[in-house]
CSV table of C-alpha atoms in Angstrom, one decimal:
chain,number,residue,atom,x,y,z
J,1,SER,CA,0.0,0.1,0.0
J,2,ASP,CA,1.0,3.7,-0.3
J,3,LEU,CA,1.4,3.9,3.5
J,4,GLN,CA,3.9,1.0,3.6
J,5,LYS,CA,5.8,2.5,0.6
J,6,GLN,CA,6.0,5.7,2.7
J,7,GLU,CA,7.2,4.2,5.7
J,8,GLU,CA,9.8,2.2,3.8
J,9,ARG,CA,11.2,5.4,2.2
J,10,GLY,CA,11.2,7.0,5.7
J,11,GLU,CA,8.6,9.6,4.8
J,12,LEU,CA,6.6,9.0,8.1
J,13,LEU,CA,9.5,9.6,10.4
J,14,GLN,CA,9.7,13.2,10.1
J,15,PRO,CA,6.0,13.7,10.8
J,16,LEU,CA,6.2,11.5,13.8
J,17,ILE,CA,9.3,13.2,15.1
J,18,PHE,CA,7.4,16.5,14.8
J,19,VAL,CA,4.4,15.4,16.7
J,20,LEU,CA,6.6,14.0,19.5
J,21,LEU,CA,8.5,17.3,19.7
J,22,VAL,CA,5.1,19.2,20.0
J,23,LEU,CA,4.1,16.8,22.7
J,24,CYS,CA,7.4,17.3,24.4
J,25,SER,CA,6.7,21.0,24.2
J,26,ILE,CA,3.3,20.7,25.7
J,27,LEU,CA,4.5,18.4,28.5
J,28,LEU,CA,7.4,20.7,29.3
J,29,TYR,CA,5.0,23.7,29.4
J,30,PHE,CA,2.9,22.1,32.1
J,31,LYS,CA,5.9,20.9,34.0
J,32,VAL,CA,7.5,24.4,34.3
J,33,SER,CA,4.2,26.3,35.0
J,34,LEU,CA,3.0,23.7,37.8
J,35,MET,CA,6.3,23.0,39.4
J,36,ASP,CA,7.7,24.8,42.6
J,37,PRO,CA,10.1,27.3,41.1
J,38,GLY,CA,11.9,27.4,44.5
J,39,PHE,CA,9.5,29.0,47.0
J,40,VAL,CA,11.2,29.9,50.4
J,41,LYS,CA,9.4,27.9,53.1
J,42,PRO,CA,9.3,29.0,56.8
J,43,GLU,CA,10.3,25.5,58.0
J,44,GLU,CA,13.6,25.8,56.1
J,45,GLU,CA,15.1,28.4,58.3
J,46,GLU,CA,15.9,26.1,61.2
J,47,SER,CA,17.6,23.6,58.8
J,48,GLU,CA,19.4,26.4,57.3
J,49,ASP,CA,20.5,28.0,60.5
J,50,LYS,CA,21.8,24.5,61.4
J,51,GLY,CA,23.8,24.2,58.1
J,52,GLN,CA,21.5,21.5,56.6
J,53,GLY,CA,19.6,23.5,54.1
J,54,VAL,CA,20.4,24.9,50.6
J,55,VAL,CA,23.8,26.5,50.6
J,56,ILE,CA,23.4,30.2,50.4
J,57,PRO,CA,26.0,32.2,48.1
J,58,GLN,CA,28.7,34.3,49.8
J,59,ILE,CA,27.1,37.5,50.8
J,60,PRO,CA,29.3,40.4,49.5
J,61,GLY,CA,30.4,43.1,52.0
J,62,ASP,CA,28.6,43.5,55.2
J,63,ILE,CA,24.9,42.9,53.7
J,64,LYS,CA,22.8,41.0,56.2
J,65,LEU,CA,20.0,38.6,55.2
J,66,ARG,CA,16.6,40.3,55.8
J,67,ARG,CA,13.0,39.1,56.5
J,68,CYS,CA,10.4,39.5,53.7
J,69,GLY,CA,7.9,42.3,54.6
J,70,TYR,CA,5.1,40.2,53.0
J,71,CYS,CA,5.5,36.6,54.0
J,72,LEU,CA,8.1,37.4,56.9
J,73,VAL,CA,10.4,34.5,55.8
J,74,LYS,CA,14.2,35.2,56.0
J,75,GLN,CA,15.1,35.8,52.5
J,76,PRO,CA,18.3,33.8,51.2
J,77,MET,CA,20.6,35.8,48.9
J,78,ARG,CA,19.3,36.4,45.5
J,79,ALA,CA,15.6,35.6,46.5
J,80,LYS,CA,12.5,38.0,46.0
J,81,HIS,CA,9.1,38.2,46.9
J,82,CYS,CA,6.6,37.7,43.9
J,83,GLN,CA,3.4,39.7,44.6
J,84,LEU,CA,1.5,37.4,42.1
J,85,CYS,CA,2.6,34.1,43.5
J,86,GLN,CA,2.7,35.6,47.1
J,87,HIS,CA,5.8,33.7,47.9
J,88,CYS,CA,9.5,34.5,48.0
J,89,VAL,CA,11.4,32.5,45.4
J,90,ARG,CA,15.0,31.4,45.5
J,91,ARG,CA,17.1,33.0,42.7
J,92,TYR,CA,14.2,34.6,41.5
J,93,ASP,CA,14.4,35.5,37.6
J,94,HIS,CA,11.0,36.7,36.6
J,95,HIS,CA,7.2,36.0,36.8
J,96,CYS,CA,6.2,34.6,33.5
J,97,PRO,CA,2.6,35.7,32.5
J,98,TRP,CA,2.4,33.0,29.9
J,99,LEU,CA,3.3,30.2,32.4
J,100,GLU,CA,1.4,31.9,35.4
J,101,ASN,CA,4.2,30.9,37.4
J,102,CYS,CA,7.5,32.3,38.5
J,103,VAL,CA,10.8,31.2,36.9
J,104,GLY,CA,13.4,30.5,39.7
J,105,GLU,CA,16.1,28.4,41.0
J,106,ARG,CA,14.2,24.9,40.5
J,107,ASN,CA,12.5,25.5,37.1
J,108,HIS,CA,14.8,27.8,35.4
J,109,PRO,CA,16.9,25.1,33.6
J,110,LEU,CA,13.6,23.4,32.5
J,111,PHE,CA,12.4,26.9,31.4
J,112,ILE,CA,15.4,27.0,29.0
J,113,VAL,CA,14.9,23.6,27.7
J,114,TYR,CA,11.3,24.3,27.0
J,115,LEU,CA,12.1,27.5,25.0
J,116,SER,CA,14.8,25.6,23.0
J,117,VAL,CA,12.3,22.6,22.1
J,118,GLN,CA,9.6,25.4,21.4
J,119,LEU,CA,12.0,27.1,18.9
J,120,VAL,CA,12.8,23.8,17.2
J,121,VAL,CA,8.9,23.4,16.8
J,122,LEU,CA,8.3,26.8,15.5
J,123,LEU,CA,11.3,26.6,12.9
J,124,TRP,CA,10.0,23.3,11.8
J,125,GLY,CA,6.3,24.4,11.6
J,126,GLY,CA,7.5,27.6,9.7
J,127,HIS,CA,9.3,25.6,7.2
J,128,ILE,CA,6.3,23.3,6.6
J,129,ALA,CA,4.0,26.5,6.2
J,130,TRP,CA,6.5,28.1,3.9
J,131,SER,CA,6.9,24.8,1.7
J,132,GLY,CA,3.3,24.6,1.2
J,133,LEU,CA,3.0,28.2,-0.2
J,134,TYR,CA,3.2,28.9,-4.0
J,135,PHE,CA,2.9,32.5,-5.0
J,136,GLU,CA,0.6,33.9,-7.6
J,137,GLN,CA,-0.9,37.4,-8.0
J,138,SER,CA,-4.5,36.5,-8.1
J,139,GLN,CA,-7.6,36.6,-5.8
J,140,GLU,CA,-8.1,33.0,-6.3
J,141,TRP,CA,-4.6,32.3,-4.9
J,142,LEU,CA,-5.2,34.5,-1.8
J,143,GLN,CA,-8.4,32.6,-1.0
J,144,HIS,CA,-6.8,29.1,-1.3
J,145,ASN,CA,-3.6,30.1,0.6
J,146,ILE,CA,-4.7,32.5,3.2
J,147,PHE,CA,-4.7,30.0,6.2
J,148,LEU,CA,-1.0,28.9,5.2
J,149,LEU,CA,-0.1,32.7,4.9
J,150,VAL,CA,-1.6,33.7,8.1
J,151,SER,CA,-0.1,30.8,10.0
J,152,PHE,CA,3.4,31.5,8.6
J,153,LEU,CA,3.2,35.1,9.7
J,154,LEU,CA,2.1,34.1,13.1
J,155,ILE,CA,4.9,31.5,13.3
J,156,PHE,CA,7.4,34.0,12.1
J,157,ILE,CA,6.4,36.4,15.0
J,158,PHE,CA,6.4,33.7,17.8
J,159,THR,CA,9.8,32.4,16.5
J,160,ILE,CA,11.3,35.9,16.8
J,161,VAL,CA,10.0,36.4,20.5
J,162,VAL,CA,11.1,33.0,21.5
J,163,LEU,CA,14.5,33.4,19.9
J,164,LEU,CA,15.1,36.6,21.5
J,165,LEU,CA,13.8,35.1,24.9
J,166,LEU,CA,16.4,32.2,24.7
J,167,VAL,CA,19.3,34.3,23.4
J,168,SER,CA,18.7,36.8,26.3
J,169,HIS,CA,18.5,34.1,28.9
J,170,LEU,CA,21.5,32.2,27.7
J,171,TYR,CA,23.4,35.5,27.9
J,172,LEU,CA,22.2,36.2,31.4
J,173,ILE,CA,23.0,32.5,32.5
J,174,SER,CA,26.5,32.7,31.0
J,175,CYS,CA,27.1,35.9,33.3
J,176,ASN,CA,25.5,34.2,36.3
J,177,THR,CA,22.9,36.8,36.6
J,178,THR,CA,19.2,36.8,36.6
J,179,THR,CA,16.6,39.1,34.8
J,180,TRP,CA,15.6,40.7,38.0
J,181,GLU,CA,19.1,41.5,39.0
J,182,PHE,CA,20.0,42.7,35.4
J,183,MET,CA,17.0,45.1,35.3
J,184,SER,CA,17.0,46.3,38.9
J,185,HIS,CA,20.9,46.3,39.6
J,186,HIS,CA,20.7,49.7,41.1
J,187,ARG,CA,18.1,48.8,43.7
J,188,ILE,CA,19.3,45.5,45.0
J,189,SER,CA,21.4,45.9,48.2
J,190,TYR,CA,23.9,43.1,47.9
J,191,LEU,CA,24.9,44.4,44.4
J,192,GLN,CA,24.7,48.1,45.4
J,193,HIS,CA,27.4,47.6,48.1
J,194,SER,CA,29.4,44.8,46.2
J,195,GLU,CA,33.0,46.0,45.0
J,196,LEU,CA,32.3,43.7,42.0
J,197,GLU,CA,29.7,44.6,39.2
J,198,ASN,CA,28.5,41.0,39.4
J,199,PRO,CA,29.9,39.2,42.5
J,200,PHE,CA,28.4,35.8,41.3
J,201,ASP,CA,30.3,35.6,37.9
J,202,GLN,CA,32.7,32.8,38.0
J,203,GLY,CA,33.4,32.6,34.1
J,204,ILE,CA,31.2,31.5,31.3
J,205,ILE,CA,31.9,27.7,31.6
J,206,LEU,CA,31.5,27.5,35.2
J,207,ASN,CA,28.4,29.6,35.2
J,208,LEU,CA,26.8,27.3,32.4
J,209,TRP,CA,28.1,24.1,34.2
J,210,ARG,CA,26.8,25.1,37.6
J,211,PHE,CA,23.3,26.4,36.1
J,212,PHE,CA,22.6,23.3,34.0
J,213,CYS,CA,24.5,20.5,36.1
């Protein structure tokens, strides 16, 4: 049959991989949006005081850890309170409106993986939409190709947005800084009083290794 011939030629493999990538993208979306981004919990204070909690980066200068004015927990270094989530988040990066969740210490690496998979899906989808277009200057052509044309334009816009997001995040990760620290450097006490512009930067290779591994 035609289906068997297509299978023998490997023509069914590419659509299968594309569908699997789309499913992977959807699963990553729900995983990142539903998981704990690194909420600071009150019960963690005792274990941290005894040295059993999460390791806190070296505090530059004489900056003291302070209690959050909203949830009253002792904020670890690089944590910030999110007004939308009503929690302090470890290594807070930003609150993503598309995920309806914060991006922080625990889900930031998965967020990068999600953006990468999403970019591959968009590029592939854009290629499929473009390959289905054939251009003619006629009203009939526009009626038959309007769906593909609109799809390609939307995919192109989303691709640019995801690409810019991914590149900017990878740059910040390579510098071992967060979006919040980059945008609010002048308002963050442990950065204001530090002798270094970025006291957490340990070189591109080590920054990437510690983030992903």
